[in-house]
CSV table of C-alpha atoms in Angstrom, one decimal:
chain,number,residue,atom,x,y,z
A,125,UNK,CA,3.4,-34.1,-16.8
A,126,UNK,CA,1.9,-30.7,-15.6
A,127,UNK,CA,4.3,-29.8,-12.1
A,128,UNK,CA,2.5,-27.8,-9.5
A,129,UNK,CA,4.1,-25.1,-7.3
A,130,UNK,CA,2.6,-24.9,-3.9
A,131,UNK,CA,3.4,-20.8,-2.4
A,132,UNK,CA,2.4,-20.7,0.8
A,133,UNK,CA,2.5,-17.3,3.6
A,134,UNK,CA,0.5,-15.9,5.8
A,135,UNK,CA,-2.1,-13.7,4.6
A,136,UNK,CA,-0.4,-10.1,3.1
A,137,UNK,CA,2.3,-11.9,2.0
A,138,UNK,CA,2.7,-11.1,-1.2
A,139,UNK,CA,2.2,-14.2,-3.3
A,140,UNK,CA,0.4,-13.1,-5.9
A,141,UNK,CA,2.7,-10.2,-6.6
A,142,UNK,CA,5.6,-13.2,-7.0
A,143,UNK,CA,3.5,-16.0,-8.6
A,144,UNK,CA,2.5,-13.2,-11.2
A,145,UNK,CA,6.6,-12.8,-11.6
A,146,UNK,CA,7.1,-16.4,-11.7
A,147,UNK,CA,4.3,-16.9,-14.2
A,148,UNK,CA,5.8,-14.2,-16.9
A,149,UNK,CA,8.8,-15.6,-16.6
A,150,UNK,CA,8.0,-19.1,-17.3
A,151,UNK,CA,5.8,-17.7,-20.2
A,152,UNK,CA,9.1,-15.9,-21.5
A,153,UNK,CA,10.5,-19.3,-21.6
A,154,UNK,CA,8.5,-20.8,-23.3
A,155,UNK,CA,6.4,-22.6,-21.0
A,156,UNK,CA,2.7,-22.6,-20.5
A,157,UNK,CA,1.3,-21.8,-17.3
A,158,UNK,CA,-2.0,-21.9,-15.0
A,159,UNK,CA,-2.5,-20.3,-12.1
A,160,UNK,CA,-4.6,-21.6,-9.0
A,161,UNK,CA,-6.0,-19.1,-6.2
A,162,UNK,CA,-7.9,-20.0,-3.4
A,163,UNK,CA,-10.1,-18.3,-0.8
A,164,UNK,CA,-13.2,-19.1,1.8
A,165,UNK,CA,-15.7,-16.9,-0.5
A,166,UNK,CA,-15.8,-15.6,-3.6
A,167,UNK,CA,-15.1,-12.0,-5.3
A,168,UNK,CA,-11.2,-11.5,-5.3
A,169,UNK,CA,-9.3,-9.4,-6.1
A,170,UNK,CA,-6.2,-11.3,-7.1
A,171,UNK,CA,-8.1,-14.0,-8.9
A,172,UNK,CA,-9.0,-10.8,-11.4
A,173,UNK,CA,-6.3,-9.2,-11.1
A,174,UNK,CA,-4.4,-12.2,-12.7
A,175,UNK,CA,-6.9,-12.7,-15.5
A,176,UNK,CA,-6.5,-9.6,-16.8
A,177,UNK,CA,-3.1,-9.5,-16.7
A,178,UNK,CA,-3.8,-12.5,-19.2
A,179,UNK,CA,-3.5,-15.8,-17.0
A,180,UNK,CA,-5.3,-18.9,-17.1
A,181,UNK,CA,-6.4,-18.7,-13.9
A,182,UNK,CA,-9.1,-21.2,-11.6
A,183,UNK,CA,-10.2,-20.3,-8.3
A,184,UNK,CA,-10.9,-22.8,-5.7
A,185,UNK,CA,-13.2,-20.7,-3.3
A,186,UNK,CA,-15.3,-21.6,-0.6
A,187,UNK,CA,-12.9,-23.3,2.1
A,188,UNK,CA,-8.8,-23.6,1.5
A,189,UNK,CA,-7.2,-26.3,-0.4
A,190,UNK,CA,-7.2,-29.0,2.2
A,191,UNK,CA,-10.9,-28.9,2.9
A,192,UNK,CA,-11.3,-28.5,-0.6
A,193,UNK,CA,-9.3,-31.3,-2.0
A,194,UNK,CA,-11.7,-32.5,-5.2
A,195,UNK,CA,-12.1,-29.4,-5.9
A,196,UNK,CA,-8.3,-28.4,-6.0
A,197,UNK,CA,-8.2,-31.4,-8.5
A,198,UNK,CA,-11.0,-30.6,-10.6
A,199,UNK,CA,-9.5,-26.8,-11.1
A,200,UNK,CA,-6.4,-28.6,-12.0
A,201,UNK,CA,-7.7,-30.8,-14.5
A,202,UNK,CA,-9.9,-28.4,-15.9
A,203,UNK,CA,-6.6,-25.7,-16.4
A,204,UNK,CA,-4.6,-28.7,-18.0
A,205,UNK,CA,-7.8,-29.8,-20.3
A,206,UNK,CA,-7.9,-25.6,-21.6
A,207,UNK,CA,-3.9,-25.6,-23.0
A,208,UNK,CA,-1.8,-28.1,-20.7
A,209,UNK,CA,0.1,-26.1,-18.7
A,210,UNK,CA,3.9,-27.1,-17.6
A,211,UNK,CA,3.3,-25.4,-14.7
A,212,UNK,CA,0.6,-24.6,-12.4
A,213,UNK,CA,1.1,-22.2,-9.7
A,214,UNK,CA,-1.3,-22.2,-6.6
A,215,UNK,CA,-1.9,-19.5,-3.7
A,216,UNK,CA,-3.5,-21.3,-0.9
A,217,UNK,CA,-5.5,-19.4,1.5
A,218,UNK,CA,-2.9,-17.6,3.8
A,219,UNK,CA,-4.1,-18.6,7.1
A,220,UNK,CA,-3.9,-22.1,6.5
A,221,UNK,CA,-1.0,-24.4,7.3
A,222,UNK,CA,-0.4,-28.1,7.5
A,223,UNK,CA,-0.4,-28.0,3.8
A,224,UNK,CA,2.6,-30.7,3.4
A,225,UNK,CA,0.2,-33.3,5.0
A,226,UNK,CA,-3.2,-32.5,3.3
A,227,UNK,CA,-2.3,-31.0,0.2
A,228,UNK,CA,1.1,-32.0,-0.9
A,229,UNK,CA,1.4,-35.6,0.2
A,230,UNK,CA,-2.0,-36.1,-1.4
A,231,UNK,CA,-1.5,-34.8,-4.4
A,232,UNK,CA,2.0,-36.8,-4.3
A,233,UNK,CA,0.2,-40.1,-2.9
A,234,UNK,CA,-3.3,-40.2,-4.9
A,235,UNK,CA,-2.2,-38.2,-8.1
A,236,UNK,CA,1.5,-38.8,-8.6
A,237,UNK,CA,0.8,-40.0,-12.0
A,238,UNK,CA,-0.5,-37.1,-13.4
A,239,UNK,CA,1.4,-34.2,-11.7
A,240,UNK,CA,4.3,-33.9,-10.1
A,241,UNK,CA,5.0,-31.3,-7.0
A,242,UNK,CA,7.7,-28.7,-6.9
A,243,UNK,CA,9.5,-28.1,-3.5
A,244,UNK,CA,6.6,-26.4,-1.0
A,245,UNK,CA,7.9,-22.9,-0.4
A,246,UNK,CA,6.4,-20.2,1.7
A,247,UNK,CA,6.4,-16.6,1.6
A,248,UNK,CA,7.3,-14.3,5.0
A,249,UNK,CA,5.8,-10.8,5.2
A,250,UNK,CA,8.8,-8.9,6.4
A,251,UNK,CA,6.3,-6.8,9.0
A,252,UNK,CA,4.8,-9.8,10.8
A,253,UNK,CA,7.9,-12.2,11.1
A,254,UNK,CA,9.8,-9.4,13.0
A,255,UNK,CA,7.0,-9.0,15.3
A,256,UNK,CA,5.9,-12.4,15.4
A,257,UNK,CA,9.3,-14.0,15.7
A,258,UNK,CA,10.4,-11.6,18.2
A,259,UNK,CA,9.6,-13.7,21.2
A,260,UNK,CA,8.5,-12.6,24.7
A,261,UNK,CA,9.4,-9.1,23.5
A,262,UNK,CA,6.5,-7.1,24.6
A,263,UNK,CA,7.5,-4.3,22.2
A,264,UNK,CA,7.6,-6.1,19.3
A,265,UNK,CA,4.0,-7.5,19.8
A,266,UNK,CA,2.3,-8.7,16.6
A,267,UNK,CA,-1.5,-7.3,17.3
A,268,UNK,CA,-2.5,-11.2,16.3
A,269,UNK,CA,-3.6,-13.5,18.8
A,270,UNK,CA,-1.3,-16.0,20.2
A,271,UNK,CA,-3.5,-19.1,17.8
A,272,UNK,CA,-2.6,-16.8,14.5
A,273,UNK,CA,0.8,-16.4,15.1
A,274,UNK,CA,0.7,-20.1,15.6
A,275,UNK,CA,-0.2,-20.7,12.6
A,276,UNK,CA,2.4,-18.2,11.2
A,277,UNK,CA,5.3,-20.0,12.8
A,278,UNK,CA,3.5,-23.6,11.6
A,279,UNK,CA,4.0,-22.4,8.2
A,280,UNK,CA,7.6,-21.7,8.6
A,281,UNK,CA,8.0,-25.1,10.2
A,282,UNK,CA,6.6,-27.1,7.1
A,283,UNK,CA,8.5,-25.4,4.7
A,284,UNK,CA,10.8,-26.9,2.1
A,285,UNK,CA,12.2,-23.4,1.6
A,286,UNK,CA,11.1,-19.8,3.1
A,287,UNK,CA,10.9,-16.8,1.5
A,288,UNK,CA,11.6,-12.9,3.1
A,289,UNK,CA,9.3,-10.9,0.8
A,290,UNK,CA,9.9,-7.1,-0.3
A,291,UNK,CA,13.8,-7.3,0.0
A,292,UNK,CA,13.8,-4.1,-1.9
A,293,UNK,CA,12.0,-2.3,1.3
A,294,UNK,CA,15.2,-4.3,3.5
A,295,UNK,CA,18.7,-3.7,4.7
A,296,UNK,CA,21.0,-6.4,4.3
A,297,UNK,CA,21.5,-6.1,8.1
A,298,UNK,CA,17.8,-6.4,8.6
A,299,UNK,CA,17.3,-9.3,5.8
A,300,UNK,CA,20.3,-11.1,8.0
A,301,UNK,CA,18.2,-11.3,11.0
A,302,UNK,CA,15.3,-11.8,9.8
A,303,UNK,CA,17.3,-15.4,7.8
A,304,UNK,CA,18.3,-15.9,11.4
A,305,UNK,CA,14.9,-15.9,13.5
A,306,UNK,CA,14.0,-18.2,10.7
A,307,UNK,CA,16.4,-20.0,11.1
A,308,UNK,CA,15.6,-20.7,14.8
A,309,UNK,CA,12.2,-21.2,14.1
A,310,UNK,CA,12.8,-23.6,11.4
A,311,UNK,CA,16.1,-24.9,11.6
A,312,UNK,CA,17.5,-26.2,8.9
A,313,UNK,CA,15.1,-24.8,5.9
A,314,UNK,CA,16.8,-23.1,3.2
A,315,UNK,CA,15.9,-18.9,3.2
A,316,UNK,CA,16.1,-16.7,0.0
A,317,UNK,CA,15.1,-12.9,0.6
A,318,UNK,CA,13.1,-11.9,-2.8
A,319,UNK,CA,11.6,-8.7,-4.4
A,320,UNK,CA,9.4,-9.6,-7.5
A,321,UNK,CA,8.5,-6.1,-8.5
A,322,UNK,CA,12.6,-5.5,-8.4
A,323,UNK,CA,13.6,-9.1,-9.2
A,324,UNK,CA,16.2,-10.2,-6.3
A,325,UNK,CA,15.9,-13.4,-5.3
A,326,UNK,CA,13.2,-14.8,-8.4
A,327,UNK,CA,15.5,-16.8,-10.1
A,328,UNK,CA,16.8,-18.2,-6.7
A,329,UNK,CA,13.0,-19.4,-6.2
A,330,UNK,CA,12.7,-20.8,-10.0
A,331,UNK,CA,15.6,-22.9,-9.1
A,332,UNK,CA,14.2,-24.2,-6.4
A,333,UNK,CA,11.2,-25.1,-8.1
A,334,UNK,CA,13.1,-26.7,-10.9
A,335,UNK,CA,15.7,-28.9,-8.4
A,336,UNK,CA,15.6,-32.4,-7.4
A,337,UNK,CA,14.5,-31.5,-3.9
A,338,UNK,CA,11.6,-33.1,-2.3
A,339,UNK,CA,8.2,-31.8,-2.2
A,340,UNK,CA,6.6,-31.9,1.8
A,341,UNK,CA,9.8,-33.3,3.9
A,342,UNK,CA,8.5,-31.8,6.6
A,343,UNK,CA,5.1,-32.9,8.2
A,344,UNK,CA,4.5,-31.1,11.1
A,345,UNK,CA,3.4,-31.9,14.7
A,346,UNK,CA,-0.1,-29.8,15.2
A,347,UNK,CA,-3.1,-29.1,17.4
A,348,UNK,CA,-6.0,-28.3,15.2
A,349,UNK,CA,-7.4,-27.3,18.2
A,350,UNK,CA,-5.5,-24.2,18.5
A,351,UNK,CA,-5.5,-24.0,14.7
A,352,UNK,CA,-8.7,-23.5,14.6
A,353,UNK,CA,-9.5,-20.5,17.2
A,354,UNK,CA,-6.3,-19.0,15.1
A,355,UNK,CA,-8.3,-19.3,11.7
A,356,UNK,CA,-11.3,-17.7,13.6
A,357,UNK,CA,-9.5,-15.0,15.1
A,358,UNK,CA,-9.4,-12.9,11.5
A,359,UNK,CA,-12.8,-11.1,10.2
A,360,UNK,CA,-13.0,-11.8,7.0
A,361,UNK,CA,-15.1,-9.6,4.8
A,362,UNK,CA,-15.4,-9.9,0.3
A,363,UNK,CA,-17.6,-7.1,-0.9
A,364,UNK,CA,-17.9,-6.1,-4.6
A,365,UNK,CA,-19.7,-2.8,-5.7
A,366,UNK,CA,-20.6,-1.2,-8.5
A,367,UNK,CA,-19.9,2.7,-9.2
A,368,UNK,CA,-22.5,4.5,-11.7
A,369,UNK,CA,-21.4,8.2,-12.5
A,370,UNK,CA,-24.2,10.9,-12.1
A,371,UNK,CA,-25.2,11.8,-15.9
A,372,UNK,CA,-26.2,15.4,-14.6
A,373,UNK,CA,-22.6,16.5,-12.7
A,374,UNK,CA,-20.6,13.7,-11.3
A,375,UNK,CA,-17.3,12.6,-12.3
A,376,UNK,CA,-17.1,10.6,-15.6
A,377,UNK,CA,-13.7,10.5,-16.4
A,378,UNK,CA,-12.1,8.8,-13.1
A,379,UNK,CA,-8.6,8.3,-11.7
A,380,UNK,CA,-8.9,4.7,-10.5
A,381,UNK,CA,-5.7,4.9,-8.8
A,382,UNK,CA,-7.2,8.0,-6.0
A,383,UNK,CA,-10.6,6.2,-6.0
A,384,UNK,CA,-9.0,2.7,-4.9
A,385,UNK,CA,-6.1,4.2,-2.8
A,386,UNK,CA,-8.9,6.6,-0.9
A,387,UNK,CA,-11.1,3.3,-0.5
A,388,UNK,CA,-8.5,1.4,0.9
A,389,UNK,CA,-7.5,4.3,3.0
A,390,UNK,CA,-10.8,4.8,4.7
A,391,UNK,CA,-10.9,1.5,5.2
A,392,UNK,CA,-7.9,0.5,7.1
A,393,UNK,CA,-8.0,4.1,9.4
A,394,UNK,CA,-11.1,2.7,10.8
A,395,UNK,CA,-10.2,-1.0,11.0
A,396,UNK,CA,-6.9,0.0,12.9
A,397,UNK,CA,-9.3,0.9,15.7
A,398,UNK,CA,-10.0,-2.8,16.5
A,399,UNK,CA,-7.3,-5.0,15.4
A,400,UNK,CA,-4.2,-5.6,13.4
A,401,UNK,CA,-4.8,-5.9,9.8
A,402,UNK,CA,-3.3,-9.0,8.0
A,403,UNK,CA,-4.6,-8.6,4.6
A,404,UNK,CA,-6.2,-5.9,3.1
A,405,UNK,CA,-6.5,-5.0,-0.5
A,406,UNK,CA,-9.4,-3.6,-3.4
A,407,UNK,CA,-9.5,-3.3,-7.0
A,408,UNK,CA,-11.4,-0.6,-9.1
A,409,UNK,CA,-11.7,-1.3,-12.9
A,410,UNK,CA,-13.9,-0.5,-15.9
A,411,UNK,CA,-13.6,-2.3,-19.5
A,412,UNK,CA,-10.6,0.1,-20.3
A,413,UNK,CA,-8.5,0.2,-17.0
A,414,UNK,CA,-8.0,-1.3,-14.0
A,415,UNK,CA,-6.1,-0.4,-10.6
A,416,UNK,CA,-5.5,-2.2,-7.2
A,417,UNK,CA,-4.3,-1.0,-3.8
A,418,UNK,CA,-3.9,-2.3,-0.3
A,419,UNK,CA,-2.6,-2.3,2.9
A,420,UNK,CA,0.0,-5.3,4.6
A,421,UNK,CA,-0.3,-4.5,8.4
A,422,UNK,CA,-1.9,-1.6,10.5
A,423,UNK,CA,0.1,1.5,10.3
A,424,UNK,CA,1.2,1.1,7.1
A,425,UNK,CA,0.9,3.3,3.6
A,426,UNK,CA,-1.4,2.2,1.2
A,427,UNK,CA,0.4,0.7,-1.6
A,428,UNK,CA,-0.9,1.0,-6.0
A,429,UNK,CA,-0.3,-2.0,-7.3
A,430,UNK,CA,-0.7,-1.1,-10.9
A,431,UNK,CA,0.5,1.9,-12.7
A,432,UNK,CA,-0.6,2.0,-15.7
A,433,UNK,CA,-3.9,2.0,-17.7
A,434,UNK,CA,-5.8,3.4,-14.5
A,435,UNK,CA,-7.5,6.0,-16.0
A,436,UNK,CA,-11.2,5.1,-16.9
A,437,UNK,CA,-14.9,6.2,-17.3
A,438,UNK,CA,-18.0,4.7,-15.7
A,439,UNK,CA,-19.3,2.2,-14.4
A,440,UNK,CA,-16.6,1.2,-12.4
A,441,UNK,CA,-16.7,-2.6,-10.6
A,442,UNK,CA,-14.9,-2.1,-6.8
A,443,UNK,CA,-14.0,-5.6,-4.9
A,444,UNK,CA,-12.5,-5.6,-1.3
A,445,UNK,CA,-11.1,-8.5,0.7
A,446,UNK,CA,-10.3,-7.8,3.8
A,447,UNK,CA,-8.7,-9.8,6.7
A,448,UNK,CA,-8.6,-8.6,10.5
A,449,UNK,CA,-8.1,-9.8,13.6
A,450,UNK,CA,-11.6,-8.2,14.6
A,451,UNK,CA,-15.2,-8.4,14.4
A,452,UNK,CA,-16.7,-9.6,10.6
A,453,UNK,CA,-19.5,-8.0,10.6
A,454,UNK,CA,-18.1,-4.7,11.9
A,455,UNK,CA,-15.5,-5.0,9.6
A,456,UNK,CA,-17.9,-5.2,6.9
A,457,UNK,CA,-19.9,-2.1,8.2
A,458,UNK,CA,-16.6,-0.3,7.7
A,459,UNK,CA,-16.0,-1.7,4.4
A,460,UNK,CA,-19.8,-0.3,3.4
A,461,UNK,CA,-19.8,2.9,4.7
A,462,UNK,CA,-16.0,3.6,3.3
A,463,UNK,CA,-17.0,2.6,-0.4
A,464,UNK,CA,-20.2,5.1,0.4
A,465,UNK,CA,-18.4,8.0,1.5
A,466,UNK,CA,-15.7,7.2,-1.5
A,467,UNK,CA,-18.4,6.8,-3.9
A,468,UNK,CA,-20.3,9.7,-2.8
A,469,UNK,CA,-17.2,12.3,-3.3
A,470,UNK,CA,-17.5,11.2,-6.6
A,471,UNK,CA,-21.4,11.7,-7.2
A,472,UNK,CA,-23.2,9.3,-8.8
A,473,UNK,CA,-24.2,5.8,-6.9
A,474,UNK,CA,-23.2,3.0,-5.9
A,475,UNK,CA,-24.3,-0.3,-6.0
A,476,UNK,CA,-23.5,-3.5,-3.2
A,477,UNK,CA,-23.6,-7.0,-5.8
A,478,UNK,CA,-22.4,-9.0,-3.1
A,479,UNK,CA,-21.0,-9.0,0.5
A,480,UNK,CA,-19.4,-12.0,2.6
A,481,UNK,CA,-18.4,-11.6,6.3
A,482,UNK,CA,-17.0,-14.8,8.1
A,483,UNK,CA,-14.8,-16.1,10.5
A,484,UNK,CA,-13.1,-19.1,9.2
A,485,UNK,CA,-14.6,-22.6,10.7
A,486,UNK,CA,-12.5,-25.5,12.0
A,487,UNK,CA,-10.2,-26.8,9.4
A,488,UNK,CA,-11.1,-30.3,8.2
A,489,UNK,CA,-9.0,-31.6,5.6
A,490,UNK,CA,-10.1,-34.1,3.0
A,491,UNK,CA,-6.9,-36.3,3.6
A,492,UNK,CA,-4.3,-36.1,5.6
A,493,UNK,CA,-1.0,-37.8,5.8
A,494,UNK,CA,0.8,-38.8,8.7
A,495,UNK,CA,4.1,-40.0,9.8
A,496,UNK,CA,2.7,-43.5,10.3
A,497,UNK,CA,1.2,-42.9,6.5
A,498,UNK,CA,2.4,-45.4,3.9
């Protein structure tokens, strides 16, 4: 029986960075893996970041899990029916919460025979939960509306376990109060601090995964109402470009890394003007190489995800996802005219093959299970 391992977070997490981890370490033991991701449109950059880092990997785009239930199961099916995976992991859509009752119980209630569910954990970004679970603390405000950091705190509450991400950035003083605003938030729910890219905490969560413990013990009390204006309180913009070098002058021979990094750069300066950022990230690659950058909150240094094999020649495919609490379609404008003016210090031209702006609708899951549920 394939098991699936729900990672849940708000958006910026880091999931992808861990489920990567989690996925080359289940392949080193022997154990075939698929991979899930899941988005509201398409073109992203961790669905092919994964694939060519070898994964099976499905996307469910379009809407999040729980409003995408048969689809979710379909992805499944189709991953198990390519090399029957042991384990798939899946990356729901950060923003969405209530997960335990319309993904996990589901899954538990409806498909119980064919999969089996791993403990629900979920992933804290370091940079929002001291901010978000600071209080009343006017200092430490988030730069999300009062709706998204409901949904933040939601996804602590539902938890089976919680995650502090990028506990190689932390102290052990500031990991030990961050574990104890969680743990007044969500009493109770076990918290490991972990650093994929460094390793602390990984096997922790593998243990997790593989223990008896219950999958969705925790359905939660919520108002879809003010879930909803949370959701559509992000911008949410996927564009995907093509770069073509000039044949008479421009650059042919090009360091992914400084293009994406510059993208990204140009792109979060200006979106910092209107809101906070939650999730911003783009990917440059060419057959050869491939390189991937982004930004976890406003303020913040752009960080390369990939170090090696980013030197490549043209064409070069760009994709950007970006999440903030702002505008959509300004957001896109910036995301345009900051691939432009990247593309144009290169020579050559660019290309727009697709562009999505949004504000997430009003969730409305497929099934949901409540206490009353048998």
């Amino acid at each position: 029986m394939t098991k699936i391992v729900l990672i849940g977070g708000f958006l910026g997490a880091g999931k992808t960075t861990l489920i990567s981890e989690l996925a080359r370490r289940y392949q080193a033991a022997g154990k075939r893996v698929g991979i899930i991701t899941n988005d509201q449109a398409d073109d992203l950059v961790d669905t092919n970041n994964l694939r060519a880092q070898g994964f099976n990997v499905g996307e469910v785009a379009g809407a999040c899990f729980c409003c995408s239930f048969d689809n979710l199961v379909e992805t499944a099916d189709r991953l198990v029916g390519d090399n029957q995976p042991d384990i798939l992991l899946a990356e729901p859509v950060g923003s969405c919460t209530d997960l335990v009752a319309t993904v996990v119980l589901p899954l538990q209630n409806l498909l119980g025979d064919r999969f089996e569910l791993a403990a629900f954990g979920v992933l804290l970004k370091p940079s929002h939960g001291r901010r978000i679970l600071a209080g009343d603390d006017a200092s430490s405000a988030s730069g999300f509306s009062a709706q998204a950091e409901y949904i933040f705190t939601k996804q602590l509450e539902e938890a089976d376990y919680v995650m502090i991400g990028r506990r190689d950035q932390l102290s052990d003083d500031e990991v030990a109060a961050l574990t104890a605003k969680i743990n007044e938030a969500a009493p109770g729910v076990p918290v490991v601090a972990v650093s994929p890219l460094r390793g602390d905490g990984v096997d922790e969560v593998i243990g997790y995964i593989e223990s008896s413990m219950t999958a969705g013990r925790r359905l939660l009390e919520i108002d879809y109402d003010t879930y909803a204006i949370g959701e559509a309180d992000l911008g949410w913009v996927n564009l995907a470009a093509t770069w073509t070098p000039d044949e008479n002058g421009g650059a042919t021979d090009i360091d992914l890394n400084a293009m994406v990094q510059r993208l990204v750069a140009a792109i979060a300066n200006k979106a910092s003007e209107h809101g906070e950022i939650a999730h911003l990230k783009a990917s440059a690659s060419t057959g050869q190489a491939r390189a991937v950058a982004n930004v976890v909150a406003s303020g913040h240094d752009v960080d390369l995800g990939l170090v090696a094999l980013t030197q490549g020649s043209g064409p070069v495919d760009l994709i950007v996802n970006a999440r903030v609490s702002m505008d959509p379609e300004t957001l896109l404008a910036i995301s345009q005219t900051a691939l432009q003016s990247t593309c144009d210090s290169l020579g050559g031209a660019v290309r727009i093959t697709s562009s999505v702006s949004l504000r997430p609708g009003r969730p409305t899951p497929t099934h949901r299970v409540t206490a009353g549920t048998s």
